[in-house]
PDB file of C-alpha atoms in Angstrom:
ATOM      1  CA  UNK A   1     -29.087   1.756  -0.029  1.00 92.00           C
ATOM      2  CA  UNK A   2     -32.480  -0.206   1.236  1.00 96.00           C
ATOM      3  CA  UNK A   3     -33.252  -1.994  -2.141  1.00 95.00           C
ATOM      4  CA  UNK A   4     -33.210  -5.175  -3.726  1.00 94.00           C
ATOM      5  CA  UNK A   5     -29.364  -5.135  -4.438  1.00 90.00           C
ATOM      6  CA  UNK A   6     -28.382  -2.998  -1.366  1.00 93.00           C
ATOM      7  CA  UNK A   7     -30.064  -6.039   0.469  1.00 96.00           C
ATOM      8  CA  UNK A   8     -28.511  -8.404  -1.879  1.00 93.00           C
ATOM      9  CA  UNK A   9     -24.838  -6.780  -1.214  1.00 92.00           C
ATOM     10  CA  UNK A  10     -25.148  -6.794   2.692  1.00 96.00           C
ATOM     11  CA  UNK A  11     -26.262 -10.553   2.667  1.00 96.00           C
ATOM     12  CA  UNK A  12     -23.430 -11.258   0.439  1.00 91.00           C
ATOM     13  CA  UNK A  13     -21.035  -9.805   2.295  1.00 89.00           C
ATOM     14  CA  UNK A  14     -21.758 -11.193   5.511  1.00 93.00           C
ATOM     15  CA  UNK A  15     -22.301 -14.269   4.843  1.00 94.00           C
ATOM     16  CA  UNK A  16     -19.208 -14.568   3.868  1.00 90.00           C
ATOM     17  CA  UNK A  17     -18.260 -14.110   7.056  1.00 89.00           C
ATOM     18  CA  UNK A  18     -21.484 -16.496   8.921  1.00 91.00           C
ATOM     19  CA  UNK A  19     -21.998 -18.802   5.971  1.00 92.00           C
ATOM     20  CA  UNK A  20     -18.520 -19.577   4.774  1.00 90.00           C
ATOM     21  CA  UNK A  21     -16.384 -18.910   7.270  1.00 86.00           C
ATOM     22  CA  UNK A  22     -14.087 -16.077   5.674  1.00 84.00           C
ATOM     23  CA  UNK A  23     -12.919 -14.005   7.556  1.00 76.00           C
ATOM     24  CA  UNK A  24     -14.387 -15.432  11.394  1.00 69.00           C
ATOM     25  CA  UNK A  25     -12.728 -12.846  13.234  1.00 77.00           C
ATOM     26  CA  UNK A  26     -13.718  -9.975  11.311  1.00 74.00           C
ATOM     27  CA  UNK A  27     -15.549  -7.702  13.650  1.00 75.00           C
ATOM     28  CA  UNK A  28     -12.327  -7.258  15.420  1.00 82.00           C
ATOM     29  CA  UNK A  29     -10.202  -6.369  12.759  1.00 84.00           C
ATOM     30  CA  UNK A  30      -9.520  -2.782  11.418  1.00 84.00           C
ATOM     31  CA  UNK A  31      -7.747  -2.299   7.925  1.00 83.00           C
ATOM     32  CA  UNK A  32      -4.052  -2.179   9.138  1.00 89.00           C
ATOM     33  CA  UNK A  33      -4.565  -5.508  10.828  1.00 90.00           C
ATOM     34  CA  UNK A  34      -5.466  -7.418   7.558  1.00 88.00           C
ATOM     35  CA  UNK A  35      -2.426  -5.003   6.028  1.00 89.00           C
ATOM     36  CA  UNK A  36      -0.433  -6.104   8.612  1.00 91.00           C
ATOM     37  CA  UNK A  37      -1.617 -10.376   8.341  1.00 92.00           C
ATOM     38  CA  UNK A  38      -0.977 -10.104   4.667  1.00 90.00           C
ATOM     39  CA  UNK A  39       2.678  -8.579   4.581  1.00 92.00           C
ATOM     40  CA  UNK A  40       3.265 -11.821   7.250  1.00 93.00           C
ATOM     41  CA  UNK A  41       1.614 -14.266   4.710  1.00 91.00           C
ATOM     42  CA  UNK A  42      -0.627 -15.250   7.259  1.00 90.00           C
ATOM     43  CA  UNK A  43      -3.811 -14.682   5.374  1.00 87.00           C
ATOM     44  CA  UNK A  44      -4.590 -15.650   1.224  1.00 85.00           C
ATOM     45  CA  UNK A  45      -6.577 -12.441   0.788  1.00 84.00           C
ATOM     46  CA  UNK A  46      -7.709  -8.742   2.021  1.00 83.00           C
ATOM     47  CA  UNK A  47      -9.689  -5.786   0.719  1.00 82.00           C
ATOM     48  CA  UNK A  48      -8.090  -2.873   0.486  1.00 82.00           C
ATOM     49  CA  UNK A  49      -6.321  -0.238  -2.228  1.00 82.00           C
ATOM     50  CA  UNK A  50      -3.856   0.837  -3.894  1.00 82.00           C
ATOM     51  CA  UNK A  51      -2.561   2.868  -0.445  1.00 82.00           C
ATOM     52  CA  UNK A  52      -2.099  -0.682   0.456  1.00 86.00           C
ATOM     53  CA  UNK A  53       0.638  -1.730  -1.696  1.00 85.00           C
ATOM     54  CA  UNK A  54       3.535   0.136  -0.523  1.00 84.00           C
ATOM     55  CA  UNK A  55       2.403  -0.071   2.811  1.00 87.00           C
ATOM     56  CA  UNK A  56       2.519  -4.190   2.693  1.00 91.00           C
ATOM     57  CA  UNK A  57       5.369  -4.079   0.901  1.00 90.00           C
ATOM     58  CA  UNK A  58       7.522  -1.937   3.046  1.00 91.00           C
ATOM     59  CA  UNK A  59       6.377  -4.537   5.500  1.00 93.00           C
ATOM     60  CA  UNK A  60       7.729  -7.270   3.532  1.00 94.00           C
ATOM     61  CA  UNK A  61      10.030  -6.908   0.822  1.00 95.00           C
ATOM     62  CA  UNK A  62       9.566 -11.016  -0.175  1.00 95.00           C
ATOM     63  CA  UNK A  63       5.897 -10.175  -1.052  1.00 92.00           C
ATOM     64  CA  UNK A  64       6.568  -7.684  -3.658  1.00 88.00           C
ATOM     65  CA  UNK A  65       6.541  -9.617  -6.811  1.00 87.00           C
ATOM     66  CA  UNK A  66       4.257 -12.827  -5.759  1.00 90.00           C
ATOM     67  CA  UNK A  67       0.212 -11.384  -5.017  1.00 89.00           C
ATOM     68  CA  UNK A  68      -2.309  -9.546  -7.133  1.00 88.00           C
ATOM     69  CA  UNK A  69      -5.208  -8.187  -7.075  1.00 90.00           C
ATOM     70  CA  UNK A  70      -8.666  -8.581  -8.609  1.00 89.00           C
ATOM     71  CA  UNK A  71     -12.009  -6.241  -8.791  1.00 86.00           C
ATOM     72  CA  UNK A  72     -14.461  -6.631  -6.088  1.00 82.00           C
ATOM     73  CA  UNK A  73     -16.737  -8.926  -7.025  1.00 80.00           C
ATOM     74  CA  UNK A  74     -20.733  -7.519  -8.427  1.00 79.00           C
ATOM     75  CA  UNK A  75     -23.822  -8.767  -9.340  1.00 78.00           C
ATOM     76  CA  UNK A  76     -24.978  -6.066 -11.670  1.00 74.00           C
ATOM     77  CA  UNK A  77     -23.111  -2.769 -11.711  1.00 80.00           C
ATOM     78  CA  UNK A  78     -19.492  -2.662 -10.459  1.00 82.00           C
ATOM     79  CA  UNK A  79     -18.749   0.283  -8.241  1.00 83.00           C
ATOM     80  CA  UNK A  80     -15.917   1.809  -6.787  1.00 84.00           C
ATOM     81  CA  UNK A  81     -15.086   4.182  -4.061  1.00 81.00           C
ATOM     82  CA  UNK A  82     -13.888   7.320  -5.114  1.00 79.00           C
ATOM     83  CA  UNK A  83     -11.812   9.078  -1.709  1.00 75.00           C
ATOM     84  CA  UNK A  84      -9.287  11.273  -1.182  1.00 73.00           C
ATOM     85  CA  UNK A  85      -8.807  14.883   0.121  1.00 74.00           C
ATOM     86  CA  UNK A  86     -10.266  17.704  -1.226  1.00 78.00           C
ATOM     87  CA  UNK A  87      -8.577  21.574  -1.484  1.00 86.00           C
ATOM     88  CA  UNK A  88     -11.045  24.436  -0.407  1.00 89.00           C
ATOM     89  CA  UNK A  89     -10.556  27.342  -0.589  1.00 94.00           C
ATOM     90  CA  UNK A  90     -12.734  29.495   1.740  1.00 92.00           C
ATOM     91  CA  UNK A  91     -14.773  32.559  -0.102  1.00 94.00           C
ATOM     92  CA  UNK A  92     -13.576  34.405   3.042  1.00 96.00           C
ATOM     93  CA  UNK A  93     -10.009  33.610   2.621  1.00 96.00           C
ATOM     94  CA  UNK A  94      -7.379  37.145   2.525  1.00 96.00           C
ATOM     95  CA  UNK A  95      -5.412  35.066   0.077  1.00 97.00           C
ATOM     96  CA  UNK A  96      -7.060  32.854  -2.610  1.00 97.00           C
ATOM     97  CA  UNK A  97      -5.166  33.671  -5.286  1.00 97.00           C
ATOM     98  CA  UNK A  98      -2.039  32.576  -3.040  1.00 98.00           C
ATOM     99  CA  UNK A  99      -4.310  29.594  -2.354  1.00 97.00           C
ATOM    100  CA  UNK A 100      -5.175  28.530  -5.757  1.00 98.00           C
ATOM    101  CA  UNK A 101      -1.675  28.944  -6.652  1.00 98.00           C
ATOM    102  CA  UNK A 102      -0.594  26.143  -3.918  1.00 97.00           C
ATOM    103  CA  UNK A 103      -3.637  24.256  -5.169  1.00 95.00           C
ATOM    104  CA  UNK A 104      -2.723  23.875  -8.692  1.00 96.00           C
ATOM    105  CA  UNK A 105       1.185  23.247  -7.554  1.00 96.00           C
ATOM    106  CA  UNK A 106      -0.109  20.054  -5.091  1.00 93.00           C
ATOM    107  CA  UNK A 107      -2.402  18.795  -8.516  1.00 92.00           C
ATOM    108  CA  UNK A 108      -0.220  19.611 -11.053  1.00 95.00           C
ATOM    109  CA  UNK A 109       1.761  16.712 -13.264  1.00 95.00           C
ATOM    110  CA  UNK A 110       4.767  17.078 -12.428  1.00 94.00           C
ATOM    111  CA  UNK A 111       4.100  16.973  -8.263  1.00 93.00           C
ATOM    112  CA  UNK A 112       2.038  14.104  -8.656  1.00 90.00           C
ATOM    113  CA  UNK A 113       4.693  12.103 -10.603  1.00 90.00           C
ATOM    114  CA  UNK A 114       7.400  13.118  -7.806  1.00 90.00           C
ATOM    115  CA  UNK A 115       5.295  11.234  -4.663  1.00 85.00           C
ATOM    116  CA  UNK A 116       4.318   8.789  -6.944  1.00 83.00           C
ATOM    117  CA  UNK A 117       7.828   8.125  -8.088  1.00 80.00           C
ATOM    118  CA  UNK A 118       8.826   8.702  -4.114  1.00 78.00           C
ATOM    119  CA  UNK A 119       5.574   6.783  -2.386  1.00 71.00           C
ATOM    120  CA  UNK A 120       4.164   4.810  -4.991  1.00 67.00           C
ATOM    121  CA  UNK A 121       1.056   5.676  -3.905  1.00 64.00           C
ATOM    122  CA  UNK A 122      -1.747   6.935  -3.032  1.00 69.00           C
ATOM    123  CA  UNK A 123      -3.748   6.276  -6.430  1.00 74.00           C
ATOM    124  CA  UNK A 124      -2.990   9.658  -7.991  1.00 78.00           C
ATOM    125  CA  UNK A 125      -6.224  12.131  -8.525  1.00 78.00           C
ATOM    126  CA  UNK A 126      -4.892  12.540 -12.470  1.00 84.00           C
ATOM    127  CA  UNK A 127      -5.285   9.853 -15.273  1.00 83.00           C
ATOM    128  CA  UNK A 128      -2.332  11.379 -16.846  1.00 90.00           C
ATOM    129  CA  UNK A 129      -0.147  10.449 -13.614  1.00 87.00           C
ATOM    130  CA  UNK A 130      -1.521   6.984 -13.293  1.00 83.00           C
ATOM    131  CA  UNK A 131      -0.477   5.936 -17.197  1.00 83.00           C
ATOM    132  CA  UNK A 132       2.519   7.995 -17.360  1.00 86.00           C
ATOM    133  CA  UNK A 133       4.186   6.809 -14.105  1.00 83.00           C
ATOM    134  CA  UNK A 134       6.657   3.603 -14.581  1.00 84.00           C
ATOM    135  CA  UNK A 135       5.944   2.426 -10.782  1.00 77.00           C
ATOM    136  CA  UNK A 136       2.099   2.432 -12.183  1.00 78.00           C
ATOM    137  CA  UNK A 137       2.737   0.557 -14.764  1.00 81.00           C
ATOM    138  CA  UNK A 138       2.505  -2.897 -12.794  1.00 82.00           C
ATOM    139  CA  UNK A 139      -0.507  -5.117 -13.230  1.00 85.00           C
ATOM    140  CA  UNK A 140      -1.544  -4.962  -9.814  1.00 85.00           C
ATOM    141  CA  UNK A 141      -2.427  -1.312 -11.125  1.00 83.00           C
ATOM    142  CA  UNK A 142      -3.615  -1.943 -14.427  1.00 85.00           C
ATOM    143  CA  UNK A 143      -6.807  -4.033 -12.427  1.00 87.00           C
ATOM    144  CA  UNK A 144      -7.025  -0.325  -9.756  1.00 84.00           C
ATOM    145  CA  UNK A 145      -7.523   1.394 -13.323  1.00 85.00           C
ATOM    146  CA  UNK A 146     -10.537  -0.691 -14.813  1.00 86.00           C
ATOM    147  CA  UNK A 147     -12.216   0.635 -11.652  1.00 85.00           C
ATOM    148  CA  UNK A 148     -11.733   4.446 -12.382  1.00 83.00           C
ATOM    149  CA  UNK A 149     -15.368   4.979 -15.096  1.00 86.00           C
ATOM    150  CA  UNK A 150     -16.784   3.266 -12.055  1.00 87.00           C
ATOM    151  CA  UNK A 151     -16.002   5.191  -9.428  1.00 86.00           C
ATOM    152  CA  UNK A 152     -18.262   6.533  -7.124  1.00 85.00           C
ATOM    153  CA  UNK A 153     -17.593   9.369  -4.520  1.00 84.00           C
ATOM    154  CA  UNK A 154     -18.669   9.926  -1.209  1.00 85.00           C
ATOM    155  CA  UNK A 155     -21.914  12.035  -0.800  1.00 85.00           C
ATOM    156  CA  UNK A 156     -20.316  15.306  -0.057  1.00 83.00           C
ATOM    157  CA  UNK A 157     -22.601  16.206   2.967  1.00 90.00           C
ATOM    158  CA  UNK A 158     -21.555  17.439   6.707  1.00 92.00           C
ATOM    159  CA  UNK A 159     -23.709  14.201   7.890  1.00 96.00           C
ATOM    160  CA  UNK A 160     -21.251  11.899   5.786  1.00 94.00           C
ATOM    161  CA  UNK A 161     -19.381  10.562   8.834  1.00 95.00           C
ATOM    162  CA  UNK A 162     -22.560   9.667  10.595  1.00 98.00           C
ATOM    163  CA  UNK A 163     -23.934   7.930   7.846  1.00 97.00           C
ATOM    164  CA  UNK A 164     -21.416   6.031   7.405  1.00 96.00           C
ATOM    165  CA  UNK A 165     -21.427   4.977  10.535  1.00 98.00           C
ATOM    166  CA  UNK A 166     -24.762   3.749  10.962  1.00 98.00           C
ATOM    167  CA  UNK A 167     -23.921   1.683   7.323  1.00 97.00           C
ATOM    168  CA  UNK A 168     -20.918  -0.060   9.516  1.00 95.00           C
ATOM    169  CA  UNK A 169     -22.961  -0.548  12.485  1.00 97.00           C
ATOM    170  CA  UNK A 170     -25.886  -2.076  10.016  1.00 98.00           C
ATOM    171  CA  UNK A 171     -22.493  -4.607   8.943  1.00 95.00           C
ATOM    172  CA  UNK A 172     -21.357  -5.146  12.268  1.00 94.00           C
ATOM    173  CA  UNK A 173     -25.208  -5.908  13.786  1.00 97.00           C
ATOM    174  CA  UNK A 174     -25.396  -8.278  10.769  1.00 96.00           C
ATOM    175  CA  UNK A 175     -21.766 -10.015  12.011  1.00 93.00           C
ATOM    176  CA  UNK A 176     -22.742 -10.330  15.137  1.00 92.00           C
ATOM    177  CA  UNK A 177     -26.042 -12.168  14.924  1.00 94.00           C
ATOM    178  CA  UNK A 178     -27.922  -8.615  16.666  1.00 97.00           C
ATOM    179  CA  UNK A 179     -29.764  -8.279  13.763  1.00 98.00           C
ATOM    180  CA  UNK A 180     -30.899 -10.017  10.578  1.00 98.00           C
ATOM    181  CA  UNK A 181     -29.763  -8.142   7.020  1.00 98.00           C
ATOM    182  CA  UNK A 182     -33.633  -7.364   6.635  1.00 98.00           C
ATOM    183  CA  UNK A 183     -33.611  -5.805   9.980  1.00 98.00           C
ATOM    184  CA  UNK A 184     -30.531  -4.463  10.070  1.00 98.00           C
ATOM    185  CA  UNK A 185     -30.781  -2.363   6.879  1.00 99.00           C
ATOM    186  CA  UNK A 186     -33.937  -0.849   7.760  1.00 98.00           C
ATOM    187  CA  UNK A 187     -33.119   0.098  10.971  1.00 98.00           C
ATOM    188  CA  UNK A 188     -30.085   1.763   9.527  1.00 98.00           C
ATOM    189  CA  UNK A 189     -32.083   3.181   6.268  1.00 98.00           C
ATOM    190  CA  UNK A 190     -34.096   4.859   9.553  1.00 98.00           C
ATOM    191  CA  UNK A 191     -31.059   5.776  11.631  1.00 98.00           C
ATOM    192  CA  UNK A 192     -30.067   7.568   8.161  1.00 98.00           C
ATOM    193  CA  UNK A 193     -33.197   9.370   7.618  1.00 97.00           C
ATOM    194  CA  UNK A 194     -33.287  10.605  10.803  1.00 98.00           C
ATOM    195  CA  UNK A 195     -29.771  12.597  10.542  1.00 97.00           C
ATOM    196  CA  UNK A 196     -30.098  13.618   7.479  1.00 96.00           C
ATOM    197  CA  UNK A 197     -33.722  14.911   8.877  1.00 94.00           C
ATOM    198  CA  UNK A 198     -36.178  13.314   6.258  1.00 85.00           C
TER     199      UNK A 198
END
């Protein structure tokens, strides 16, 4: 993440935030508070996904039918995160087949289209689900779909939670004038290196 563009994106980000004023308060805010300060109208925009939408809208009913959303914005490649759960099943396990059985019931069609139908979200883990389902078929989800070929999933590595936490404290140095985005990356490009033992 310490190049040109990783650079690029941090300074971007944050000075949206220190140059332009979006968004002042930001260090303080987890993602349920912007959740919660858009179902009350009280702010024109917030980064989220598609978990969002029901949740806001539970919150407010009025809001259902007058926001959008839009792609994150890119300079050269869009990207995506890719989350979710995953289903292991351990090679030690006294009943995988019982386990893969379970597996394919949570993943198959027709249990997908039932929370769907039930939730309306999360962003189902089938592309059959997500253009089948009528609740999907709203254009606030048409936008989540132009991000699926760019999609990117989390590096699936026991360090991943540590990592990721040295890229939000790199963010959060940045937003609270501790560090420049020059310094700040680097130290956290180190801070990486260093757990993941390079």
């Amino acid at each position: 993440f310490n190049t040109p563009e990783g650079l690029r994106a941090l300074k971007f980000y944050t000075d949206l935030a220190l140059t332009y004023g979006v968004s002042p308060n930001a260090v303080t805010y987890n993602e349920d508070d912007y959740r919660n300060m858009m179902a009350q109208n009280r702010v024109a925009m917030a980064v989220g996904g598609p978990w969002s939408f029901p949740l806001i809208e539970t919150a407010n009913p009025a809001i259902v039918d007058n926001y959008t959303v839009s792609l994150h914005p890119y300079g050269a490649t869009p990207a995506s995160v890719l989350g979710g759960w995953a289903l292991v099943i351990p090679s030690a396990s006294k009943n995988k087949e019982n386990a893969w059985e379970l597996a394919k019931f949570l993943t198959s069609f027709d249990t997908w289209m039932t929370w769907i139908e039930a939730k309306g979200g999360p962003m189902p883990s089938r592309q059959d689900v997500c253009f089948a389902a009528p609740v999907l078929q709203d254009q606030k989800w048409k936008v989540i779909f132009e991000t699926f070929p760019h999609a990117v999933s989390r590096p699936p590595i026991p360090q991943y939670p540590q990592v990721s936490e040295q890229i939000q404290i790199m963010i959060q140095d940045v937003l609270l004038g501790k560090a420049t985005p020059e310094n700040a990356i680097n130290t956290a490009e180190a801070n990486v290196n260093a757990i993941l033992g390079k």
